[in-house]
Amino acid sequence: MSHPTPETGSGPAPLRFAYGTNGLTDLRLTDALALLSDLGYDGVSLTLDHMHLDPLAPDLASRTCRAARDLERYGLGVAVETGARYVLDARRKHHPTLLDPDPQARAARVDLLLRAVRVAADLGAAAVHCFSGALPPGEPEETAWRRLADTIGPVADAAAAAGVALAVEPEPGHLLADLAGFHRLRTALGDPAALGLTLDIGHCQCLEPAPPAACVRAAAPWVRHVQIEDMRRGVHEHLPFGDGEIDFPPVLEALRATGYRGLVGVELPRHSHAGPELARASLRFLRDAERAASEGGIRC
């Protein structure tokens, strides 16, 4: 199954909202997809993890095929995310990373990303999300940047061969923490077409010097996946909409005006206990904000 979804287009169109399965970890995947379809979501941001689509368990291909059928049944688009906390190491969050000093540990992360690329191709996903990892203690930054380019390069090549975008997320506290870091990586790799950006709107509020809407406009040529939640300046905490400081109508208008056509995935990984209700409230909030942007004549 392969239905490539264009990420950019000419002229404003309604945004395509999704919800992250890392915020629905108490639901079976089939139940989560049914819920999102019933609520009116356009897609799902699917984190590969043990409770939904385990990338390390046997028969990944057949389980992916079943997931593809469910996505088609419910009419949902999909982006594949690889931010599961303990999928590779049951005791250390997000380890190993692409920066791990141990070559075998780095290879485990690369293997996970290559599996994610294959899953994405089989699901018809537009993008595979990934991140760099934090700078290892005592590691020179220059060494870490070279290591990141060396490890992510083959994944970008595999994504290109599969017709999938590899969307790197700037993550607060990681080596690649901001948009400047993304541009440093893509330049080091020779600006490969398959390498794009996961733009997290909350992270823009948290640490970028420009407001989130300005970040959208500046990053537009490279954005392949979007994560969205509320957040406060200087505090990396994913918050339900209305609990932070972000003015969302200008952000959504910027996404529309720049022609973004990928999924805009709600990212609330610490709120699974209230996942179904938050999924309902989040979509209502985003649709209202999108309508306010349109009716209020907000301009980029």
Short mmCIF file of C-alpha atoms in Angstrom, two decimals:
data_model
loop_
_atom_site.label_atom_id
_atom_site.label_comp_id
_atom_site.label_asym_id
_atom_site.label_seq_id
_atom_site.Cartn_x
_atom_site.Cartn_y
_atom_site.Cartn_z
CA MET A 1 0.00 0.00 0.00
CA SER A 2 1.52 3.30 -1.03
CA HIS A 3 -0.34 6.56 -1.49
CA PRO A 4 2.18 9.40 -1.28
CA THR A 5 0.63 12.52 0.20
CA PRO A 6 2.03 15.85 -0.99
CA GLU A 7 3.25 18.01 1.85
CA THR A 8 3.01 21.30 0.01
CA GLY A 9 0.63 22.77 -2.50
CA SER A 10 -0.51 26.00 -4.10
CA GLY A 11 -2.95 28.05 -2.07
CA PRO A 12 -4.72 27.72 1.27
CA ALA A 13 -6.67 24.56 2.04
CA PRO A 14 -8.14 23.16 5.25
CA LEU A 15 -5.50 21.71 7.54
CA ARG A 16 -5.42 17.97 8.19
CA PHE A 17 -5.45 17.30 11.92
CA ALA A 18 -4.17 14.12 13.55
CA TYR A 19 -3.68 12.85 17.09
CA GLY A 20 -0.60 11.05 18.38
CA THR A 21 -0.96 7.47 19.58
CA ASN A 22 1.62 8.26 22.28
CA GLY A 23 -1.27 10.14 23.91
CA LEU A 24 -3.60 7.14 23.60
CA THR A 25 -1.44 4.42 25.12
CA ASP A 26 -4.31 2.93 27.15
CA LEU A 27 -6.20 2.09 23.95
CA ARG A 28 -5.62 -0.75 21.51
CA LEU A 29 -4.51 0.58 18.14
CA THR A 30 -7.74 -0.46 16.42
CA ASP A 31 -9.76 1.28 19.15
CA ALA A 32 -7.61 4.40 18.88
CA LEU A 33 -8.09 4.58 15.12
CA ALA A 34 -11.84 4.08 15.46
CA LEU A 35 -12.00 6.84 18.06
CA LEU A 36 -10.07 9.34 15.94
CA SER A 37 -12.19 8.56 12.90
CA ASP A 38 -15.42 8.99 14.87
CA LEU A 39 -14.21 12.31 16.27
CA GLY A 40 -13.48 13.62 12.77
CA TYR A 41 -9.68 13.54 12.66
CA ASP A 42 -8.00 13.33 9.27
CA GLY A 43 -5.13 11.14 10.42
CA VAL A 44 -2.98 9.66 13.13
CA SER A 45 0.61 10.19 14.24
CA LEU A 46 1.59 6.58 14.91
CA THR A 47 4.40 6.02 17.41
CA LEU A 48 6.01 2.61 16.93
CA ASP A 49 5.88 1.07 20.40
CA HIS A 50 4.95 -2.15 22.17
CA MET A 51 1.34 -1.20 22.89
CA HIS A 52 0.42 -0.38 19.28
CA LEU A 53 2.69 -1.38 16.41
CA ASP A 54 5.78 -2.92 18.01
CA PRO A 55 8.71 -2.51 15.60
CA LEU A 56 10.75 -5.26 17.28
CA ALA A 57 8.14 -7.99 17.69
CA PRO A 58 7.82 -10.85 15.17
CA ASP A 59 5.76 -10.58 11.99
CA LEU A 60 6.12 -6.81 11.64
CA ALA A 61 5.18 -6.95 7.96
CA SER A 62 1.90 -8.78 8.56
CA ARG A 63 0.99 -6.56 11.51
CA THR A 64 1.76 -3.49 9.40
CA CYS A 65 -0.52 -4.85 6.71
CA ARG A 66 -3.36 -5.15 9.23
CA ALA A 67 -2.74 -1.60 10.38
CA ALA A 68 -2.82 -0.42 6.76
CA ARG A 69 -6.21 -2.05 6.30
CA ASP A 70 -7.50 -0.38 9.46
CA LEU A 71 -6.24 3.02 8.33
CA GLU A 72 -7.96 2.58 4.99
CA ARG A 73 -11.13 1.38 6.69
CA TYR A 74 -11.28 4.47 8.89
CA GLY A 75 -10.11 6.87 6.19
CA LEU A 76 -7.11 8.11 8.15
CA GLY A 77 -3.79 9.41 6.87
CA VAL A 78 -0.69 8.53 8.85
CA ALA A 79 2.75 9.76 9.83
CA VAL A 80 5.17 7.39 11.58
CA GLU A 81 6.90 8.59 14.74
CA THR A 82 9.88 7.01 16.50
CA GLY A 83 9.85 8.78 19.85
CA ALA A 84 8.82 5.83 22.02
CA ARG A 85 10.53 6.26 25.37
CA TYR A 86 11.72 2.72 26.13
CA VAL A 87 11.32 0.76 22.90
CA LEU A 88 15.07 0.03 22.63
CA ASP A 89 16.20 0.21 26.27
CA ALA A 90 13.79 -0.73 29.04
CA ARG A 91 15.69 1.31 31.63
CA ARG A 92 16.89 4.47 29.86
CA LYS A 93 14.48 6.86 28.18
CA HIS A 94 15.11 7.38 24.45
CA HIS A 95 18.30 5.31 24.50
CA PRO A 96 20.33 4.42 22.60
CA THR A 97 20.49 7.45 20.32
CA LEU A 98 22.17 8.25 17.03
CA LEU A 99 24.95 9.86 19.10
CA ASP A 100 25.77 6.94 21.38
CA PRO A 101 29.55 6.39 21.67
CA ASP A 102 29.00 2.63 21.30
CA PRO A 103 28.75 1.72 17.59
CA GLN A 104 26.46 -1.23 18.30
CA ALA A 105 24.11 0.98 20.28
CA ARG A 106 23.99 3.53 17.46
CA ALA A 107 23.31 0.69 15.03
CA ALA A 108 20.27 -0.32 17.08
CA ARG A 109 18.77 3.16 16.66
CA VAL A 110 19.59 3.18 12.95
CA ASP A 111 17.94 -0.21 12.59
CA LEU A 112 14.81 1.11 14.31
CA LEU A 113 14.67 4.04 11.91
CA LEU A 114 15.14 1.78 8.90
CA ARG A 115 12.28 -0.38 10.16
CA ALA A 116 10.19 2.77 10.54
CA VAL A 117 10.93 3.74 6.93
CA ARG A 118 9.72 0.33 5.74
CA VAL A 119 6.59 0.59 7.88
CA ALA A 120 5.91 4.09 6.57
CA ALA A 121 6.25 2.93 2.98
CA ASP A 122 3.86 0.03 3.61
CA LEU A 123 1.33 2.32 5.31
CA GLY A 124 1.52 5.02 2.66
CA ALA A 125 2.79 7.50 5.24
CA ALA A 126 4.10 10.85 4.11
CA ALA A 127 6.88 11.05 6.68
CA VAL A 128 8.96 9.27 9.31
CA HIS A 129 9.86 11.37 12.34
CA CYS A 130 13.15 11.07 14.25
CA PHE A 131 15.47 13.07 16.54
CA SER A 132 19.16 13.32 17.34
CA GLY A 133 19.40 12.51 21.05
CA ALA A 134 21.23 14.43 23.74
CA LEU A 135 24.96 15.16 23.63
CA PRO A 136 26.67 12.28 25.49
CA PRO A 137 28.55 13.38 28.63
CA GLY A 138 32.12 14.43 27.87
CA GLU A 139 31.58 14.23 24.11
CA PRO A 140 32.87 17.18 22.03
CA GLU A 141 30.05 18.79 20.07
CA GLU A 142 31.94 18.59 16.78
CA THR A 143 32.36 14.84 17.21
CA ALA A 144 28.66 14.47 17.96
CA TRP A 145 27.62 16.46 14.88
CA ARG A 146 29.83 14.31 12.65
CA ARG A 147 28.39 11.19 14.25
CA LEU A 148 24.84 12.42 13.67
CA ALA A 149 25.51 13.05 9.99
CA ASP A 150 27.18 9.65 9.62
CA THR A 151 24.28 7.79 11.25
CA ILE A 152 21.34 9.64 9.75
CA GLY A 153 22.74 9.77 6.22
CA PRO A 154 21.99 6.10 5.40
CA VAL A 155 18.48 6.48 6.83
CA ALA A 156 17.84 9.46 4.57
CA ASP A 157 19.07 7.38 1.64
CA ALA A 158 16.69 4.56 2.56
CA ALA A 159 13.83 7.01 2.90
CA ALA A 160 14.56 8.44 -0.53
CA ALA A 161 14.54 4.95 -2.04
CA ALA A 162 11.22 4.21 -0.34
CA GLY A 163 9.61 7.49 -1.39
CA VAL A 164 9.21 8.65 2.22
CA ALA A 165 10.38 11.88 3.83
CA LEU A 166 12.65 11.60 6.87
CA ALA A 167 11.53 14.42 9.16
CA VAL A 168 14.03 15.36 11.88
CA GLU A 169 12.60 17.01 14.98
CA PRO A 170 14.53 19.70 16.87
CA GLU A 171 14.08 18.62 20.49
CA PRO A 172 14.87 20.79 23.53
CA GLY A 173 17.83 19.33 25.38
CA HIS A 174 19.11 17.40 22.37
CA LEU A 175 22.14 18.12 20.22
CA LEU A 176 19.81 19.13 17.40
CA ALA A 177 17.59 21.34 19.53
CA ASP A 178 16.38 24.11 17.22
CA LEU A 179 15.89 25.17 13.62
CA ALA A 180 19.48 26.35 13.38
CA GLY A 181 20.58 22.83 14.27
CA PHE A 182 18.38 21.35 11.55
CA HIS A 183 19.94 23.61 8.96
CA ARG A 184 23.40 22.66 10.19
CA LEU A 185 22.59 18.97 9.68
CA ARG A 186 20.99 19.28 6.27
CA THR A 187 23.91 21.41 5.07
CA ALA A 188 26.42 18.85 6.34
CA LEU A 189 24.58 16.13 4.42
CA GLY A 190 24.45 18.13 1.20
CA ASP A 191 20.77 19.06 1.54
CA PRO A 192 19.29 15.68 0.47
CA ALA A 193 15.74 15.90 -0.88
CA ALA A 194 14.48 13.17 1.46
CA LEU A 195 15.61 15.02 4.61
CA GLY A 196 12.92 17.29 5.99
CA LEU A 197 11.77 18.76 9.26
CA THR A 198 9.30 17.83 11.97
CA LEU A 199 8.21 21.22 13.28
CA ASP A 200 6.88 21.06 16.84
CA ILE A 201 4.89 24.24 17.47
CA GLY A 202 5.30 23.99 21.24
CA HIS A 203 9.06 23.69 20.89
CA CYS A 204 9.06 26.90 18.85
CA GLN A 205 7.32 28.65 21.74
CA CYS A 206 9.70 27.05 24.23
CA LEU A 207 13.06 28.06 22.79
CA GLU A 208 13.10 29.59 19.31
CA PRO A 209 13.88 33.33 19.18
CA ALA A 210 11.00 33.98 16.75
CA PRO A 211 7.28 33.44 17.51
CA PRO A 212 5.77 30.12 16.37
CA ALA A 213 3.98 31.59 13.35
CA ALA A 214 7.23 33.16 12.16
CA CYS A 215 8.96 29.79 12.63
CA VAL A 216 6.36 28.18 10.39
CA ARG A 217 7.01 30.71 7.64
CA ALA A 218 10.80 30.47 7.94
CA ALA A 219 10.84 26.65 7.96
CA ALA A 220 8.11 26.11 5.36
CA PRO A 221 10.32 24.77 2.53
CA TRP A 222 11.51 21.89 4.72
CA VAL A 223 8.47 21.05 6.87
CA ARG A 224 7.26 17.49 6.28
CA HIS A 225 5.47 16.82 9.56
CA VAL A 226 3.98 19.05 12.27
CA GLN A 227 3.39 18.37 15.95
CA ILE A 228 1.21 20.74 17.93
CA GLU A 229 0.37 21.38 21.56
CA ASP A 230 0.43 24.31 23.94
CA MET A 231 3.61 25.31 25.79
CA ARG A 232 5.18 28.11 27.81
CA ARG A 233 8.36 30.02 27.05
CA GLY A 234 11.43 28.28 28.46
CA VAL A 235 9.51 25.27 29.83
CA HIS A 236 9.55 22.03 27.85
CA GLU A 237 6.18 20.68 28.97
CA HIS A 238 3.53 19.57 26.47
CA LEU A 239 0.25 21.14 27.58
CA PRO A 240 -3.38 20.81 26.48
CA PHE A 241 -4.59 23.71 24.36
CA GLY A 242 -5.36 26.77 26.43
CA ASP A 243 -2.98 25.86 29.26
CA GLY A 244 0.06 27.54 27.72
CA GLU A 245 0.98 30.79 25.98
CA ILE A 246 0.65 30.11 22.24
CA ASP A 247 -1.64 32.22 20.05
CA PHE A 248 -2.86 29.50 17.67
CA PRO A 249 -4.85 31.26 14.93
CA PRO A 250 -1.71 32.92 13.47
CA VAL A 251 0.13 29.58 13.57
CA LEU A 252 -2.63 27.74 11.72
CA GLU A 253 -2.98 30.54 9.20
CA ALA A 254 0.77 30.41 8.57
CA LEU A 255 0.56 26.66 7.92
CA ARG A 256 -2.28 27.17 5.48
CA ALA A 257 -0.73 30.16 3.74
CA THR A 258 2.60 28.41 3.21
CA GLY A 259 0.82 25.47 1.55
CA TYR A 260 1.51 22.78 4.12
CA ARG A 261 -0.41 19.60 3.23
CA GLY A 262 0.92 17.08 5.75
CA LEU A 263 -0.66 16.11 9.04
CA VAL A 264 -0.79 18.45 12.05
CA GLY A 265 -0.54 15.97 14.91
CA VAL A 266 -1.57 16.75 18.48
CA GLU A 267 1.31 15.73 20.76
CA LEU A 268 0.24 15.06 24.37
CA PRO A 269 2.30 12.04 25.43
CA ARG A 270 1.80 12.57 29.18
CA HIS A 271 -1.98 12.70 29.03
CA SER A 272 -3.01 9.20 27.98
CA HIS A 273 -5.10 8.83 31.13
CA ALA A 274 -7.48 11.37 29.58
CA GLY A 275 -6.71 10.59 25.95
CA PRO A 276 -10.20 10.15 24.48
CA GLU A 277 -11.59 13.31 26.05
CA LEU A 278 -8.48 15.35 25.21
CA ALA A 279 -8.62 14.11 21.63
CA ARG A 280 -12.19 15.37 21.42
CA ALA A 281 -11.42 18.73 23.04
CA SER A 282 -8.22 19.23 21.02
CA LEU A 283 -9.92 18.85 17.66
CA ARG A 284 -12.67 21.24 18.71
CA PHE A 285 -10.06 23.79 19.79
CA LEU A 286 -8.05 23.49 16.58
CA ARG A 287 -11.08 23.76 14.32
CA ASP A 288 -12.24 26.84 16.23
CA ALA A 289 -8.74 28.37 15.96
CA GLU A 290 -8.59 27.62 12.25
CA ARG A 291 -12.00 29.22 11.76
CA ALA A 292 -10.94 32.27 13.79
CA ALA A 293 -7.85 32.64 11.63
CA SER A 294 -9.92 32.54 8.46
CA GLU A 295 -12.73 34.78 9.66
CA GLY A 296 -10.43 37.21 11.41
CA GLY A 297 -8.43 37.95 8.29
CA ILE A 298 -5.12 37.05 9.93
CA ARG A 299 -2.22 37.48 7.51
CA CYS A 300 1.21 35.87 7.49
#
